[in-house]
CSV table of C-alpha atoms and ligand atoms in Angstrom, one decimal:
chain,number,residue,atom,x,y,z
V,1,UNK,CA,-85.1,10.7,28.4
V,2,UNK,CA,-85.5,14.5,27.8
V,3,UNK,CA,-83.2,15.8,24.5
V,4,UNK,CA,-80.8,18.6,25.0
V,5,UNK,CA,-81.4,20.8,22.3
V,6,UNK,CA,-78.3,22.7,20.7
V,7,UNK,CA,-78.8,26.1,22.3
V,8,UNK,CA,-79.5,24.7,25.6
V,9,UNK,CA,-76.2,22.0,25.4
V,10,UNK,CA,-74.2,25.1,24.4
V,11,UNK,CA,-75.8,27.2,27.5
V,12,UNK,CA,-74.5,24.1,29.7
V,13,UNK,CA,-71.3,24.0,28.2
V,14,UNK,CA,-70.8,27.7,28.7
V,15,UNK,CA,-71.5,27.4,32.1
V,16,UNK,CA,-69.6,24.6,33.2
V,17,UNK,CA,-66.4,26.2,31.4
V,18,UNK,CA,-67.0,29.6,32.7
V,19,UNK,CA,-67.5,28.7,36.4
V,20,UNK,CA,-65.4,25.5,36.8
V,21,UNK,CA,-63.0,25.0,33.8
V,22,UNK,CA,-64.7,21.7,32.9
V,23,UNK,CA,-65.2,21.2,29.0
V,24,UNK,CA,-68.1,19.3,28.0
V,25,UNK,CA,-68.1,20.5,24.5
V,26,UNK,CA,-68.0,16.9,23.5
V,27,UNK,CA,-70.2,15.3,26.2
V,28,UNK,CA,-73.9,15.8,24.8
V,29,UNK,CA,-74.9,12.4,25.6
V,30,UNK,CA,-73.0,12.4,28.9
V,31,UNK,CA,-75.2,15.7,29.8
V,32,UNK,CA,-78.6,14.2,28.8
V,33,UNK,CA,-78.0,10.8,30.6
V,34,UNK,CA,-76.4,12.3,33.8
V,35,UNK,CA,-79.0,15.0,34.2
V,36,UNK,CA,-82.1,13.1,33.4
V,37,UNK,CA,-82.7,11.9,37.4
V,38,UNK,CA,-82.1,15.5,38.3
V,39,UNK,CA,-84.4,17.1,35.8
V,40,UNK,CA,-87.1,14.7,36.9
V,41,UNK,CA,-86.6,15.5,40.6
V,42,UNK,CA,-87.2,19.1,39.9
V,43,UNK,CA,-90.1,18.4,37.8
V,44,UNK,CA,-88.7,19.4,34.8
V,45,UNK,CA,-90.0,18.6,31.2
V,46,UNK,CA,-87.3,20.5,29.3
V,47,UNK,CA,-83.4,21.5,29.6
V,48,UNK,CA,-84.5,25.0,29.0
V,49,UNK,CA,-86.7,24.9,32.1
V,50,UNK,CA,-83.9,23.8,34.2
V,51,UNK,CA,-81.6,26.2,32.9
V,52,UNK,CA,-84.4,29.1,34.0
V,53,UNK,CA,-84.3,27.5,37.4
V,54,UNK,CA,-80.7,27.6,37.5
V,55,UNK,CA,-80.2,31.1,36.6
V,56,UNK,CA,-83.0,32.0,39.3
V,57,UNK,CA,-81.6,29.9,42.2
V,58,UNK,CA,-80.1,32.4,44.5
V,59,UNK,CA,-79.6,29.3,47.3
V,60,UNK,CA,-76.6,27.7,44.9
V,61,UNK,CA,-78.5,24.4,45.3
V,62,UNK,CA,-79.4,23.9,41.8
V,63,UNK,CA,-75.9,24.8,40.6
V,64,UNK,CA,-74.5,22.2,43.0
V,65,UNK,CA,-76.6,19.5,42.2
V,66,UNK,CA,-75.6,20.1,38.7
V,67,UNK,CA,-71.9,20.3,39.5
V,68,UNK,CA,-72.2,16.9,41.6
V,69,UNK,CA,-74.1,15.2,38.5
V,70,UNK,CA,-71.6,16.7,35.9
V,71,UNK,CA,-68.1,16.1,37.4
V,72,UNK,CA,-66.3,13.1,36.9
V,73,UNK,CA,-65.2,11.6,40.2
V,74,UNK,CA,-63.4,8.2,38.8
V,75,UNK,CA,-60.3,7.4,41.4
V,76,UNK,CA,-59.1,4.3,43.4
V,77,UNK,CA,-56.6,3.8,45.9
V,78,UNK,CA,-53.1,3.9,44.8
V,79,UNK,CA,-54.0,5.2,41.5
V,80,UNK,CA,-50.8,5.7,39.2
V,81,UNK,CA,-48.9,3.9,42.3
V,82,UNK,CA,-45.2,5.1,40.9
V,83,UNK,CA,-46.2,8.2,42.6
V,84,UNK,CA,-46.5,7.0,45.9
V,85,UNK,CA,-43.4,4.9,45.5
V,86,UNK,CA,-41.7,8.4,44.6
V,87,UNK,CA,-43.0,10.0,47.9
V,88,UNK,CA,-41.3,7.6,49.9
V,89,UNK,CA,-38.0,7.3,48.3
V,90,UNK,CA,-37.6,10.9,47.5
V,91,UNK,CA,-39.8,13.5,48.3
V,92,UNK,CA,-41.0,12.6,52.0
V,93,UNK,CA,-37.3,12.6,52.9
V,94,UNK,CA,-36.5,15.6,51.4
V,95,UNK,CA,-39.6,17.7,52.8
V,96,UNK,CA,-39.1,16.0,56.4
V,97,UNK,CA,-35.6,17.1,56.5
V,98,UNK,CA,-36.2,20.4,55.3
V,99,UNK,CA,-39.4,20.6,57.9
V,100,UNK,CA,-38.0,19.1,60.9
V,101,UNK,CA,-39.1,22.0,63.2
V,102,UNK,CA,-42.4,22.9,61.1
V,103,UNK,CA,-45.2,21.8,59.3
V,104,UNK,CA,-45.2,20.0,55.9
V,105,UNK,CA,-48.1,21.3,54.0
V,106,UNK,CA,-50.0,19.2,51.7
V,107,UNK,CA,-52.7,19.9,49.3
V,108,UNK,CA,-54.8,17.4,47.4
V,109,UNK,CA,-56.8,19.4,44.8
V,110,UNK,CA,-59.5,17.5,43.3
V,111,UNK,CA,-60.0,14.7,46.0
V,112,UNK,CA,-62.9,13.4,44.7
V,113,UNK,CA,-64.3,10.9,47.2
V,114,UNK,CA,-60.9,10.4,49.2
V,115,UNK,CA,-59.0,7.4,47.9
V,116,UNK,CA,-56.2,9.7,47.0
V,117,UNK,CA,-55.7,11.5,50.2
V,118,UNK,CA,-56.5,8.1,52.2
V,119,UNK,CA,-53.5,6.6,50.0
V,120,UNK,CA,-51.4,9.4,50.7
V,121,UNK,CA,-51.5,9.2,54.9
V,122,UNK,CA,-51.3,5.5,54.5
V,123,UNK,CA,-47.9,5.9,52.5
V,124,UNK,CA,-46.9,8.7,55.0
V,125,UNK,CA,-47.5,6.5,58.0
V,126,UNK,CA,-45.7,3.7,56.2
V,127,UNK,CA,-42.5,6.1,55.9
V,128,UNK,CA,-42.7,7.4,59.2
V,129,UNK,CA,-42.9,3.9,60.9
V,130,UNK,CA,-40.1,3.0,58.5
V,131,UNK,CA,-37.6,5.5,59.2
V,132,UNK,CA,-38.6,6.8,62.6
V,133,UNK,CA,-38.7,10.4,61.1
V,134,UNK,CA,-41.5,12.6,62.3
V,135,UNK,CA,-42.9,16.0,61.3
V,136,UNK,CA,-46.0,17.8,61.7
V,137,UNK,CA,-48.3,17.3,58.7
V,138,UNK,CA,-51.4,19.1,57.5
V,139,UNK,CA,-53.3,17.8,54.4
V,140,UNK,CA,-56.0,20.1,52.7
V,141,UNK,CA,-58.3,18.0,50.7
V,142,UNK,CA,-60.8,19.8,48.4
V,143,UNK,CA,-63.1,19.3,45.5
V,144,UNK,CA,-65.6,21.3,43.8
V,145,UNK,CA,-68.6,18.3,44.5
V,146,UNK,CA,-70.2,18.1,47.7
V,147,UNK,CA,-71.2,14.5,47.1
V,148,UNK,CA,-67.7,13.5,46.5
V,149,UNK,CA,-66.5,15.3,49.6
V,150,UNK,CA,-69.3,13.9,51.6
V,151,UNK,CA,-68.1,10.3,50.8
V,152,UNK,CA,-64.5,11.3,51.3
V,153,UNK,CA,-65.2,12.2,55.0
V,154,UNK,CA,-67.3,9.4,55.6
V,155,UNK,CA,-64.3,7.0,54.3
V,156,UNK,CA,-66.7,3.9,53.5
V,157,UNK,CA,-66.2,2.1,50.6
V,158,UNK,CA,-67.3,-0.6,48.3
V,159,UNK,CA,-65.4,-4.0,49.1
V,160,UNK,CA,-64.3,-4.2,45.7
V,161,UNK,CA,-62.2,-1.1,46.3
V,162,UNK,CA,-60.0,-3.0,48.8
V,163,UNK,CA,-58.1,-4.8,46.2
V,164,UNK,CA,-56.0,-2.2,45.1
V,165,UNK,CA,-54.8,-1.7,48.6
V,166,UNK,CA,-51.7,-3.7,49.4
V,167,UNK,CA,-52.4,-6.4,51.9
V,168,UNK,CA,-50.3,-5.2,54.9
V,169,UNK,CA,-52.2,-1.8,54.7
V,170,UNK,CA,-55.7,-3.4,54.2
V,171,UNK,CA,-55.0,-5.4,57.6
V,172,UNK,CA,-54.0,-2.2,59.4
V,173,UNK,CA,-56.2,0.4,58.2
V,174,UNK,CA,-59.4,-1.1,56.5
V,175,UNK,CA,-62.2,-2.2,58.9
V,176,UNK,CA,-64.5,-4.8,56.6
V,177,UNK,CA,-68.0,-4.2,57.8
V,178,UNK,CA,-70.3,-7.0,59.2
V,179,UNK,CA,-72.0,-8.1,55.9
V,180,UNK,CA,-68.7,-8.0,54.3
V,181,UNK,CA,-70.0,-5.4,51.4
V,182,UNK,CA,-67.9,-2.6,52.3
V,183,UNK,CA,-64.7,-1.3,54.4
V,184,UNK,CA,-64.2,1.9,56.7
V,185,UNK,CA,-61.0,3.7,56.4
V,186,UNK,CA,-59.6,3.5,60.0
V,187,UNK,CA,-59.9,7.1,61.8
V,188,UNK,CA,-56.0,7.4,62.2
V,189,UNK,CA,-55.9,8.0,58.4
V,190,UNK,CA,-58.3,11.1,58.8
V,191,UNK,CA,-56.4,12.7,61.5
V,192,UNK,CA,-54.6,15.4,59.7
V,193,UNK,CA,-56.9,16.0,56.7
V,194,UNK,CA,-59.1,18.8,56.3
V,195,UNK,CA,-61.7,18.3,53.7
V,196,UNK,CA,-63.4,21.7,51.9
V,197,UNK,CA,-65.1,22.4,49.1
V,198,UNK,CA,-63.3,24.6,46.7
V,199,UNK,CA,-63.4,25.8,43.2
V,200,UNK,CA,-60.1,25.4,41.3
V,201,UNK,CA,-60.9,28.3,39.2
V,202,UNK,CA,-61.1,31.0,42.0
V,203,UNK,CA,-58.0,32.9,42.8
V,204,UNK,CA,-55.6,31.3,44.8
V,205,UNK,CA,-55.4,32.1,48.9
V,206,UNK,CA,-52.3,33.2,50.4
V,207,UNK,CA,-51.5,29.8,51.8
V,208,UNK,CA,-48.6,27.8,50.3
V,209,UNK,CA,-47.6,24.1,50.3
V,210,UNK,CA,-44.8,22.0,50.0
V,211,UNK,CA,-46.4,19.3,47.9
V,212,UNK,CA,-49.6,19.4,45.8
V,213,UNK,CA,-51.2,16.4,44.4
V,214,UNK,CA,-53.7,17.5,41.5
V,215,UNK,CA,-53.8,14.4,39.4
V,216,UNK,CA,-56.6,13.8,37.1
V,217,UNK,CA,-58.4,17.0,37.2
V,218,UNK,CA,-57.0,19.2,34.3
V,219,UNK,CA,-57.7,16.6,31.7
V,220,UNK,CA,-61.4,17.5,32.0
V,221,UNK,CA,-60.4,21.1,31.6
V,222,UNK,CA,-60.2,23.6,28.1
V,223,UNK,CA,-56.6,24.9,27.3
V,224,UNK,CA,-57.3,28.1,28.9
V,225,UNK,CA,-58.7,26.8,32.3
V,226,UNK,CA,-55.6,24.2,31.9
V,227,UNK,CA,-53.2,27.4,31.8
V,228,UNK,CA,-54.9,29.2,34.4
V,229,UNK,CA,-54.8,26.3,36.8
V,230,UNK,CA,-51.3,25.5,36.2
V,231,UNK,CA,-50.3,29.2,37.0
V,232,UNK,CA,-52.1,29.0,40.0
V,233,UNK,CA,-50.6,25.8,41.3
V,234,UNK,CA,-47.1,27.2,40.7
V,235,UNK,CA,-48.0,30.2,43.0
V,236,UNK,CA,-48.9,28.0,45.6
V,237,UNK,CA,-46.0,26.1,46.0
V,238,UNK,CA,-43.0,26.9,48.3
V,239,UNK,CA,-39.7,27.0,46.9
V,240,UNK,CA,-38.4,23.5,46.4
V,241,UNK,CA,-42.1,22.2,46.8
V,242,UNK,CA,-43.4,19.4,44.7
V,243,UNK,CA,-46.4,19.2,42.5
V,244,UNK,CA,-47.7,15.7,41.1
V,245,UNK,CA,-50.3,15.6,38.1
V,246,UNK,CA,-51.6,12.9,36.5
V,247,UNK,CA,-49.7,10.9,33.8
V,248,UNK,CA,-51.9,11.8,30.9
V,249,UNK,CA,-51.8,15.4,31.7
V,250,UNK,CA,-48.0,16.0,31.2
V,251,UNK,CA,-46.9,19.7,31.1
V,252,UNK,CA,-44.9,20.8,28.1
V,253,UNK,CA,-41.3,22.9,28.9
V,254,UNK,CA,-43.1,26.1,27.5
V,255,UNK,CA,-46.1,25.6,30.1
V,256,UNK,CA,-44.6,25.9,33.4
V,257,UNK,CA,-41.6,27.5,35.1
V,258,UNK,CA,-41.4,24.3,37.3
V,259,UNK,CA,-38.8,21.7,36.7
V,260,UNK,CA,-39.6,18.2,35.8
V,261,UNK,CA,-38.1,15.5,38.2
V,262,UNK,CA,-39.9,12.5,37.3
V,263,UNK,CA,-42.8,11.6,35.0
V,264,UNK,CA,-45.7,13.7,36.2
V,265,UNK,CA,-43.6,14.9,39.1
V,266,UNK,CA,-42.3,18.6,39.3
V,267,UNK,CA,-40.4,20.8,41.5
V,268,UNK,CA,-40.6,24.8,42.2
V,269,UNK,CA,-37.0,25.5,41.6
V,270,UNK,CA,-37.6,29.3,42.1
V,271,UNK,CA,-37.3,30.4,38.5
V,272,UNK,CA,-39.3,33.1,37.1
V,273,UNK,CA,-42.3,31.8,34.9
V,274,UNK,CA,-42.1,33.0,31.1
V,275,UNK,CA,-44.9,34.8,30.0
V,276,UNK,CA,-47.0,32.5,27.7
N,1,SAM,C1,-61.3,12.2,38.0
N,1,SAM,S1,-61.2,13.0,39.6
N,1,SAM,C2,-59.5,12.7,40.0
N,1,SAM,C3,-59.6,12.3,41.5
N,1,SAM,C4,-58.1,12.0,42.1
N,1,SAM,N1,-57.3,13.1,41.9
N,1,SAM,C5,-57.1,10.7,41.3
N,1,SAM,O1,-56.5,11.3,40.4
N,1,SAM,O2,-57.9,9.9,41.3
N,1,SAM,C6,-61.4,14.7,39.4
N,1,SAM,C7,-62.1,15.5,40.5
N,1,SAM,O3,-61.7,16.8,40.5
N,1,SAM,C8,-63.1,17.4,40.9
N,1,SAM,N2,-63.0,19.0,39.8
N,1,SAM,C9,-63.4,19.1,38.6
N,1,SAM,N3,-63.2,20.4,38.4
N,1,SAM,C10,-63.1,21.1,39.7
N,1,SAM,C11,-62.8,22.3,39.8
N,1,SAM,N4,-63.1,23.6,39.0
N,1,SAM,N5,-62.4,22.4,41.2
N,1,SAM,C12,-62.4,21.6,42.0
N,1,SAM,N6,-62.5,20.4,41.9
N,1,SAM,C13,-62.7,20.0,40.4
N,1,SAM,C14,-64.2,16.5,40.2
N,1,SAM,O4,-65.3,16.8,41.0
N,1,SAM,C15,-63.6,15.1,40.6
N,1,SAM,O5,-63.7,14.8,41.8
């Protein structure tokens, strides 16, 4: 395996932090392991050569491949399951009531390979079937990794992943392939999702969301990028909108103007943000 020299390591850390907010300060071995095949593919014998290539490349392809390798896309269906219970019992009833004649706008930020947004659409369909309530719903699912997004759009998963989906939902929405090695997500779950590449460190667009899921993304960020992201998410919420983050990412009171309504569930209550 090609060894990563200290200066090369520092350059990669700076690049990933500066462009994507991702903190790899303690991940030297991870970089070496995950980049090994990529360096080989590019015919490189050193990280210095690869960094030169990255600098020169105007197509953005080298950077895209690096981001594909260095992001952690770990996810699974019904991850942090109590969030989906709260969605059904509190958040959907509230949003559907407020948006009887409008569209409920949802953003799945850092959606990885799609398990999270398909869990969301399964939960949403379960809720509407149970209550008879309906509203127009639009879901934007974004990630920085094109590889992850391609797999999300495809919606085909290894069969072991089916285990975390409740049986009734498996029967309704998961089609096991003939060789029984994988399963395909039913097209109905994809109907209102738009997958798009987006860097969470870029300035926010004007669009506002009634519900944002940004779970297990900022655990990989440094403090400054985390702050920047929290501010961005706050600005993207409609008044009364909800933010769900990972349970390992809880926000301190001083970090946010959002109101904590459950562990890892926050609500925009219209208060001004304090200057930090
Ligand atoms: C660990 S996964 C979390 C997936 C899912 N939200 C969950 O909780 O299971 C984190 C995702 O965040 C994405 N990510 C990291 N930094 C990002 C950035 N700056 N902009 C957009 N997505 C980013 C990664 O590509 C990865 O797919």
